Tab-separated table of C-alpha atoms and ligand atoms in Angstrom:
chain	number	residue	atom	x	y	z
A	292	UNK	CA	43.095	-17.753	-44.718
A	293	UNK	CA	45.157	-16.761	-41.439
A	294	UNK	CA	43.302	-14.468	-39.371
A	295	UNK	CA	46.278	-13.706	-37.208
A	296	UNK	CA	47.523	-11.610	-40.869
A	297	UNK	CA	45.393	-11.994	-42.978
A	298	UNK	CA	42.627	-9.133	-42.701
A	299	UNK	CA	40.203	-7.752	-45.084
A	300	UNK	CA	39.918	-4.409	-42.912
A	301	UNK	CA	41.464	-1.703	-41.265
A	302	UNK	CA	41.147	1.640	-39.480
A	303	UNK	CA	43.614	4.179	-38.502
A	304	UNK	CA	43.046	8.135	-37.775
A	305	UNK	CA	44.992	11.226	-38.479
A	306	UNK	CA	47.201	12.338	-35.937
A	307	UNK	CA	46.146	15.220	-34.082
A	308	UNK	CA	47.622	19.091	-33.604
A	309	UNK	CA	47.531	17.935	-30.165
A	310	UNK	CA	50.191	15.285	-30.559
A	311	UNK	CA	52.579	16.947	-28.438
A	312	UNK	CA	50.953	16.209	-25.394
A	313	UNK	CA	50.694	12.731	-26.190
A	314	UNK	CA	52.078	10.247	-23.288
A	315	UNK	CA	55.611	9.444	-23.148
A	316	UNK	CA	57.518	7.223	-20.833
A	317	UNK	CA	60.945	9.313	-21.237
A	318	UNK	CA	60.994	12.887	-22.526
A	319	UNK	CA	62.843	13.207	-25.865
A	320	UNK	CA	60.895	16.258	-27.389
A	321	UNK	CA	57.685	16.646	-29.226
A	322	UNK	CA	56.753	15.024	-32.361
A	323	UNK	CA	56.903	16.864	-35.284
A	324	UNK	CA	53.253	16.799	-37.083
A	325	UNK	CA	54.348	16.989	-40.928
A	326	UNK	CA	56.692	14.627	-39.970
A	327	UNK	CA	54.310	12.534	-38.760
A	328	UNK	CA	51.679	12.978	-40.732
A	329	UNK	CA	54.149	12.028	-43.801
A	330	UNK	CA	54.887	8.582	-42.461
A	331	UNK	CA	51.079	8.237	-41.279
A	332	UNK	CA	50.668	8.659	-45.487
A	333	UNK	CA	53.248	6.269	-46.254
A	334	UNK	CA	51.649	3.667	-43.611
A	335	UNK	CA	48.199	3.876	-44.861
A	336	UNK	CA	49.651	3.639	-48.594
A	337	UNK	CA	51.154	0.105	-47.644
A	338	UNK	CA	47.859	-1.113	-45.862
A	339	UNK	CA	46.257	0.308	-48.867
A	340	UNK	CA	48.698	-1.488	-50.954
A	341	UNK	CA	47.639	-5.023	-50.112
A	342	UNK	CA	44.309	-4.861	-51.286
A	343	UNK	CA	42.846	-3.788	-47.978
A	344	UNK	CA	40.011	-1.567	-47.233
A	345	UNK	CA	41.331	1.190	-45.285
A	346	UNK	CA	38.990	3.839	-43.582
A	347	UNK	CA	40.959	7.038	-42.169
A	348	UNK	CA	39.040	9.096	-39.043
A	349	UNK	CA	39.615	13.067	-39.115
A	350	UNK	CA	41.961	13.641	-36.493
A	351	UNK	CA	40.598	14.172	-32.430
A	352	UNK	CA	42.157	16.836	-30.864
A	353	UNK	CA	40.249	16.406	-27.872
A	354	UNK	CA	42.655	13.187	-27.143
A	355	UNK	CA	46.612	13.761	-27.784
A	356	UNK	CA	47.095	10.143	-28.306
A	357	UNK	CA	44.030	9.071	-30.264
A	358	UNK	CA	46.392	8.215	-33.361
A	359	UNK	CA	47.144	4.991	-31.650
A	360	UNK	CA	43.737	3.073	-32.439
A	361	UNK	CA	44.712	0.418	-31.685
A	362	UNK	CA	44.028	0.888	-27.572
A	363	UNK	CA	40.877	1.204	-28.627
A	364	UNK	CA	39.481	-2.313	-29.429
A	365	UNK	CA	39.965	-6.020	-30.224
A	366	UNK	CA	38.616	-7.229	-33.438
A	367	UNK	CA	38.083	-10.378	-34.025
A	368	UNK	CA	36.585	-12.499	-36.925
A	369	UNK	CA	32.971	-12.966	-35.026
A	370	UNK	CA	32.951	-9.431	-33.569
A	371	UNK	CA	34.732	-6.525	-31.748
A	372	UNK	CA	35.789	-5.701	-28.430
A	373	UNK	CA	35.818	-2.220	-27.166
A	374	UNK	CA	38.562	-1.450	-24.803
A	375	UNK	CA	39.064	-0.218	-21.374
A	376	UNK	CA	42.157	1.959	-21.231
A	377	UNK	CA	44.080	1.990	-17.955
A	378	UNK	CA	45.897	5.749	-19.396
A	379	UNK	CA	42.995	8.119	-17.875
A	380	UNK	CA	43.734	10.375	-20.816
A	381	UNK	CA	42.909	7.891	-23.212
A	382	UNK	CA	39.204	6.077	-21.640
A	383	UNK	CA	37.464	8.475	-23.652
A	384	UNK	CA	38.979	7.400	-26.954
A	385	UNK	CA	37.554	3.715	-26.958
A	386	UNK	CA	33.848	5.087	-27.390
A	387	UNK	CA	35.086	7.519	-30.085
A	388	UNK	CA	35.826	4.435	-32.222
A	389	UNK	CA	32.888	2.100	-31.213
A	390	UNK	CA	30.419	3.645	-33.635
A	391	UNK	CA	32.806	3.258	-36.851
A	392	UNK	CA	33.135	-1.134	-36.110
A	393	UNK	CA	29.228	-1.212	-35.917
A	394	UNK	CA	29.294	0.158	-39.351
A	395	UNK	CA	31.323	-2.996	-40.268
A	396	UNK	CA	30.149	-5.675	-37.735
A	397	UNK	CA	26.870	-6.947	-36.295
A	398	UNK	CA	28.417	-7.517	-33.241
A	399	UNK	CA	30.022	-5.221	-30.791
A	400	UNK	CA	31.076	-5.979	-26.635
A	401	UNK	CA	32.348	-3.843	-24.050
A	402	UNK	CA	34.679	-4.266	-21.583
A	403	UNK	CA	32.679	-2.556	-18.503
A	404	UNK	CA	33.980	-3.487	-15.479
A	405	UNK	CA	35.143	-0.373	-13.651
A	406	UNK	CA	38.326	-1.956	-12.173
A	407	UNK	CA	38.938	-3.121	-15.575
A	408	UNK	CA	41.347	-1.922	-18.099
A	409	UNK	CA	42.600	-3.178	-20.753
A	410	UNK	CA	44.398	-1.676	-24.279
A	411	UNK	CA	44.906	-3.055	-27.612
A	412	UNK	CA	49.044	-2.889	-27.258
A	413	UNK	CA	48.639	-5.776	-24.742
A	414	UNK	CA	47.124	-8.189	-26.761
A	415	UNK	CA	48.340	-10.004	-29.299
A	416	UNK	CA	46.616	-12.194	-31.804
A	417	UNK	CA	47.662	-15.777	-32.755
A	418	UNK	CA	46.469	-18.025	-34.903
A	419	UNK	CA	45.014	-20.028	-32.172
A	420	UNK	CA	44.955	-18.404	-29.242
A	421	UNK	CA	45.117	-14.727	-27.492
A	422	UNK	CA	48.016	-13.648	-25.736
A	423	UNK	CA	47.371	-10.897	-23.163
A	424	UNK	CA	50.064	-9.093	-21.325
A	425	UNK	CA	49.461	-7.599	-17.913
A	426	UNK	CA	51.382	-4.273	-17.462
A	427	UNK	CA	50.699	-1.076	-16.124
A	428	UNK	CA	47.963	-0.628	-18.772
A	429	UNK	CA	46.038	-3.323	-18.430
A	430	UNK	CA	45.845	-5.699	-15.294
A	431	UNK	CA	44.224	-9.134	-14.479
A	432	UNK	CA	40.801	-7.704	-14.371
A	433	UNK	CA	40.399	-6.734	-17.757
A	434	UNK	CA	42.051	-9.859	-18.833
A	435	UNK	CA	39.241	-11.839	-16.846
A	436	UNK	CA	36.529	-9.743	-18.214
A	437	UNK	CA	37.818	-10.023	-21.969
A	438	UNK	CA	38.206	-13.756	-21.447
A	439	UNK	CA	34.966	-14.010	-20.447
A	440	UNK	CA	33.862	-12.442	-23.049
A	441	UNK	CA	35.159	-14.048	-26.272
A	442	UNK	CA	34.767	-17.556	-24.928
A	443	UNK	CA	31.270	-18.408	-26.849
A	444	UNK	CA	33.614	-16.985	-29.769
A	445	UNK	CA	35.540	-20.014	-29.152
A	446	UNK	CA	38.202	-17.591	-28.877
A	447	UNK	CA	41.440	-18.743	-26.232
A	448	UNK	CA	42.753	-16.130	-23.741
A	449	UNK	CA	46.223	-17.433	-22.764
A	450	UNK	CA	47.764	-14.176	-19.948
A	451	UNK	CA	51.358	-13.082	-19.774
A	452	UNK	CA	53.256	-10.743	-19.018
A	453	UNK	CA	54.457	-7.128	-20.186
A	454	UNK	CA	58.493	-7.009	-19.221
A	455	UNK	CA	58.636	-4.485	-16.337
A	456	UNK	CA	59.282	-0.504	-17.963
A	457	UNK	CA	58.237	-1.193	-21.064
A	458	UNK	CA	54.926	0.470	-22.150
A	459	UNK	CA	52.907	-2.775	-23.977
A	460	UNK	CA	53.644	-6.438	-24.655
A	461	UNK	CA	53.428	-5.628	-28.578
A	462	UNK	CA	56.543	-3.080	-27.758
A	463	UNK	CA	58.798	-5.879	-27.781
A	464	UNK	CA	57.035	-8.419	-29.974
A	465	UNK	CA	54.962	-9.163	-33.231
A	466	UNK	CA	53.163	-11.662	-34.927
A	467	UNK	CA	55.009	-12.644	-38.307
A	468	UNK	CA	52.993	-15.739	-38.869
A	469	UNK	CA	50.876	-18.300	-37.316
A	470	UNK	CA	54.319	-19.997	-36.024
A	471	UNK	CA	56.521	-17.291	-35.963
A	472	UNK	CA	56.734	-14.253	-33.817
A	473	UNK	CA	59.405	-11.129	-33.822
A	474	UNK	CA	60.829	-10.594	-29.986
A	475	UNK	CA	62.876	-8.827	-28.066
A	476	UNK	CA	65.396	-11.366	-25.941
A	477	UNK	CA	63.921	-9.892	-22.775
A	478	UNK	CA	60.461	-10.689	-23.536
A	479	UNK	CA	61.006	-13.983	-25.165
A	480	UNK	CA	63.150	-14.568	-21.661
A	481	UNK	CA	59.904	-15.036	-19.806
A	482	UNK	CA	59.118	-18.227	-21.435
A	483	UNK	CA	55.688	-16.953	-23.111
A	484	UNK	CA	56.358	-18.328	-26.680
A	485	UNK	CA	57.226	-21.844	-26.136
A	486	UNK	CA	55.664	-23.527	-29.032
A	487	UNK	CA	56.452	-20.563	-31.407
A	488	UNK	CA	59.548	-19.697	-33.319
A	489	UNK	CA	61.499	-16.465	-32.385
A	490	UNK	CA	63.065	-14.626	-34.667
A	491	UNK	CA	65.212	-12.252	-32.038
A	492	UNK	CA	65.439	-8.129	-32.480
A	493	UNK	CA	69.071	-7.639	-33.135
A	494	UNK	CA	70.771	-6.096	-29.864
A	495	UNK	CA	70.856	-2.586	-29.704
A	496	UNK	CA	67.642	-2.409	-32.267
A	497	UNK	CA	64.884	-3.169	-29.483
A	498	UNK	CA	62.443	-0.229	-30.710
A	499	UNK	CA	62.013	-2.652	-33.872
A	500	UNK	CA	60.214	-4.989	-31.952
A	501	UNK	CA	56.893	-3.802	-32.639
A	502	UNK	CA	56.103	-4.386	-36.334
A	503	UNK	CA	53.081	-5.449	-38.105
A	504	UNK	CA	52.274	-8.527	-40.417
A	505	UNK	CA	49.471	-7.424	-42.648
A	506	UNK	CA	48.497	-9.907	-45.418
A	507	UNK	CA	51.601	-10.174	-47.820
A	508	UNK	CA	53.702	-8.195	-46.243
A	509	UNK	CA	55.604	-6.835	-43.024
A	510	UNK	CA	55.406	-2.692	-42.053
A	511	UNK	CA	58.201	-2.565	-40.168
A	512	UNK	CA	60.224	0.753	-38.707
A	513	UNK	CA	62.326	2.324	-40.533
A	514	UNK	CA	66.378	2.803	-39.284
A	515	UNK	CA	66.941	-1.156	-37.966
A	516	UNK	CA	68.744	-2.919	-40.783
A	517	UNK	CA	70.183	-5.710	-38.535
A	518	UNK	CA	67.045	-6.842	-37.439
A	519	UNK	CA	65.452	-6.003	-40.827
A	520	UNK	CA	67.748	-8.014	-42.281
A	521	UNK	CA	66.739	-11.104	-40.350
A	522	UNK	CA	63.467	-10.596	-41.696
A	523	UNK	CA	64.249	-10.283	-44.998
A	524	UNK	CA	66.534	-13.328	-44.712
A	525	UNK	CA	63.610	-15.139	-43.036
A	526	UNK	CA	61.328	-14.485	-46.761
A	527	UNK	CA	59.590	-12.099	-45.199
A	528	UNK	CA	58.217	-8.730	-47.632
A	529	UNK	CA	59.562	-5.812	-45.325
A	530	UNK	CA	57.979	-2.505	-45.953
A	531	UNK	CA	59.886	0.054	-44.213
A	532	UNK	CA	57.792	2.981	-42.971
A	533	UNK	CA	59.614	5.847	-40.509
A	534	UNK	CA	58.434	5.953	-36.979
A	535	UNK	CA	60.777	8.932	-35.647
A	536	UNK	CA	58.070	10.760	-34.117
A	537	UNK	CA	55.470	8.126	-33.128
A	538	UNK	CA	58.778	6.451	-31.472
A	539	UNK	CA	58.988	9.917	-29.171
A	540	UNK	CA	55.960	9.067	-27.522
A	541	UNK	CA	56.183	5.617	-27.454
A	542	UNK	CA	53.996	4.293	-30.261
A	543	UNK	CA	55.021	1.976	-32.783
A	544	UNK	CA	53.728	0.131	-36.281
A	545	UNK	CA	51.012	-1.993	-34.200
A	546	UNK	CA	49.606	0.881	-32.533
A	547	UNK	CA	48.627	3.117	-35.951
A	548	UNK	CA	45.969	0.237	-37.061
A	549	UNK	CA	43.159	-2.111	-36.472
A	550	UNK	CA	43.244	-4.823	-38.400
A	551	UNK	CA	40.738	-7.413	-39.242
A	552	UNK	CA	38.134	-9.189	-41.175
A	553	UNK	CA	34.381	-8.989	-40.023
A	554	UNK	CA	32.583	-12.456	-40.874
B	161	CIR	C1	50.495	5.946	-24.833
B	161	CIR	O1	51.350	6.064	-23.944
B	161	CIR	O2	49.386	5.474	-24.612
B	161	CIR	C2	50.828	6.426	-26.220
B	161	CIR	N1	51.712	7.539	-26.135
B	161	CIR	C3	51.455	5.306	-27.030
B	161	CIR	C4	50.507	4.183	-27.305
B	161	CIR	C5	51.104	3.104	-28.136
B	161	CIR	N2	50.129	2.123	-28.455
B	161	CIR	C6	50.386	0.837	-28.683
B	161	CIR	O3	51.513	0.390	-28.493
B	161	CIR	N3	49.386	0.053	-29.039
C-alpha cells in the first residue's frame, strides 16, 4: 500500500470557542464557530468514510489554533515525530497531542533543539522521500534535527523552500499520489518537483492548493471548480468539504488531520 495516502489512522480535534484569536496573516474577520464546526463534521465524515479510524480530541481553548493538528507532529509508518512550532502561541500544542500517538505507536521522538522549529504544514510526505519547506515557521535547524532523526527510519529528508508570504509549503501544494502532486505555479516555479507530475491550481483559485489525498479519495475545498475540475478530469474522487472559515485564518484541508498508519 502507499504510505504517502494510504493511512489506516487519523486524528483531528474540535475547534475551539477561542478560534477567533487564531493567527492570521491578513485580517478578514473572525471565523464563525457553527460554521466551522459544520464543515469540521463534514471533514471527519469523509475521513470516516474511507474506512479509517478517526479519533476526535475535545476542543483546547487554552490554544486558539489547536484545530490545526497537524503542526503538531510527523507520523510516519515506524513512529512519530513531535513538532517544534516556530508560532510562540502554538509550542504548547505539540505536547498536548504527544500522549494520544503513544496510545497508537511504540515509538515516539521529539524535536528538542531550542533553536529548532519546525510544523507539520512544512512537510510534506512522498512516497519516497520527505520534502521540508523552510519558511517563517520552520527554519534549517529543525530541518537538521528532524533529518537526523528519521534517518535509522530509512526515512529521506530532501529541504525546500516555502514561497516568500505564504504561511506553509502545503499552502500551495499536495500530494495526490506517489507521482503526482497539486501546485500552485509559484511554488512549482522553484524547481522542487522535478521528477513529479504537476497538476497546476487554476489561476485565480490558489487557496485550493492545499488539499488532502486520503486513501480513495481527495478532500478538497469547497468553491474552486476550475481547479476541481482538473482533478476530477485527472480520475481523481474529489470530496468537496467548505473551508470558509478555516481559510480566514489561514488553515486549509492538510492542516485539520494527521494521517497515518502505525506499523
Ligand atoms: C497558524 O497561523 O498557525 C494557523 N492560523 C493556521 C495553521 C495552518 N496549518 C497548516 O497549514 N498545517
Amino acid at each position: 500500500m502507499p504510505r504517502s495516502y494510504s493511512f489506516s489512522h487519523a486524528i483531528s480535534r474540535k475547534p475551539a470557542q477561542s478560534i477567533i484569536r487564531g493567527l492570521r496573516a491578513v485580517d478578514t474577520g473572525n471565523p464563525d464557530l457553527a460554521l466551522m464546526e459544520a464543515h469540521h463534521t463534514a471533514y471527519i465524515a469523509a475521513l470516516r468514510s474511507t474506512g479509517a479510524e478517526v479519533t476526535v480530541l475535545d476542543a483546547l481553548d487554552a490554544y486558539p489554533d489547536s484545530v490545526f493538528v497537524e503542526d503538531t507532529a510527523l507520523c510516519l509508518p515506524e513512529g512519530a515525530v513531535i513538532m517544534r512550532p516556530g508560532a510562540p502561541s502554538r509550542l504548547g500544542e505539540a505536547a498536548e497531542m504527544e500522549p494520544h500517538l503513544r496510545a497508537l505507536y511504540s515509538e515516539i521522538r521529539r524535536i528538542e533543539g531550542e533553536d529548532s522549529f519546525i510544523e507539520g504544514g512544512d512537510i510534506l510526505m512522498g512516497e519516497t522521500e520527505i520534502l521540508v519547506g523552510r519558511s517563517a515557521r520552520t527554519n534549517e535547524a529543525g530541518i537538521a534535527e528532524l533529518a537526523r532523526l528519521v534517518a535509522d527510519w530509512g526515512q529521506v529528508v530532501r529541504e525546500v523552500h516555502t514561497p516568500p508570504g505564504v504561511l506553509h509549503f502545503k499552502t500551495d501544494c499536495s500530494l495526490m499520489d506517489a507521482e503526482t502532486v497539486l501546485a500552485t505555479d509559484r511554488l512549482a516555479a522553484s524547481g522542487c518537483f522535478t521528477g513529479y507530475k504537476v497538476i497546476a491550481v487554476a489561476e485565480g483559485e490558489e487557496a485550493s492548493a492545499n488539499a488532502i489525498r486520503f486513501n480513495g479519495i481527495v478532500l478538497f475545498p469547497a468553491g474552486f471548480p476550475k481547479t476541481r475540475d482538473r482533478l476530477v478530469a485527472a480520475g481523481y474522487e474529489v470530496v468537496e468539504i467548505g473551508n470558509s472559515e478555516c481559510q480566514k485564518i489561514d488553515g486549509g484541508m492538510s492542516c485539520l488531520s494527521l494521517r497515518f498508519t502505525p506499523r
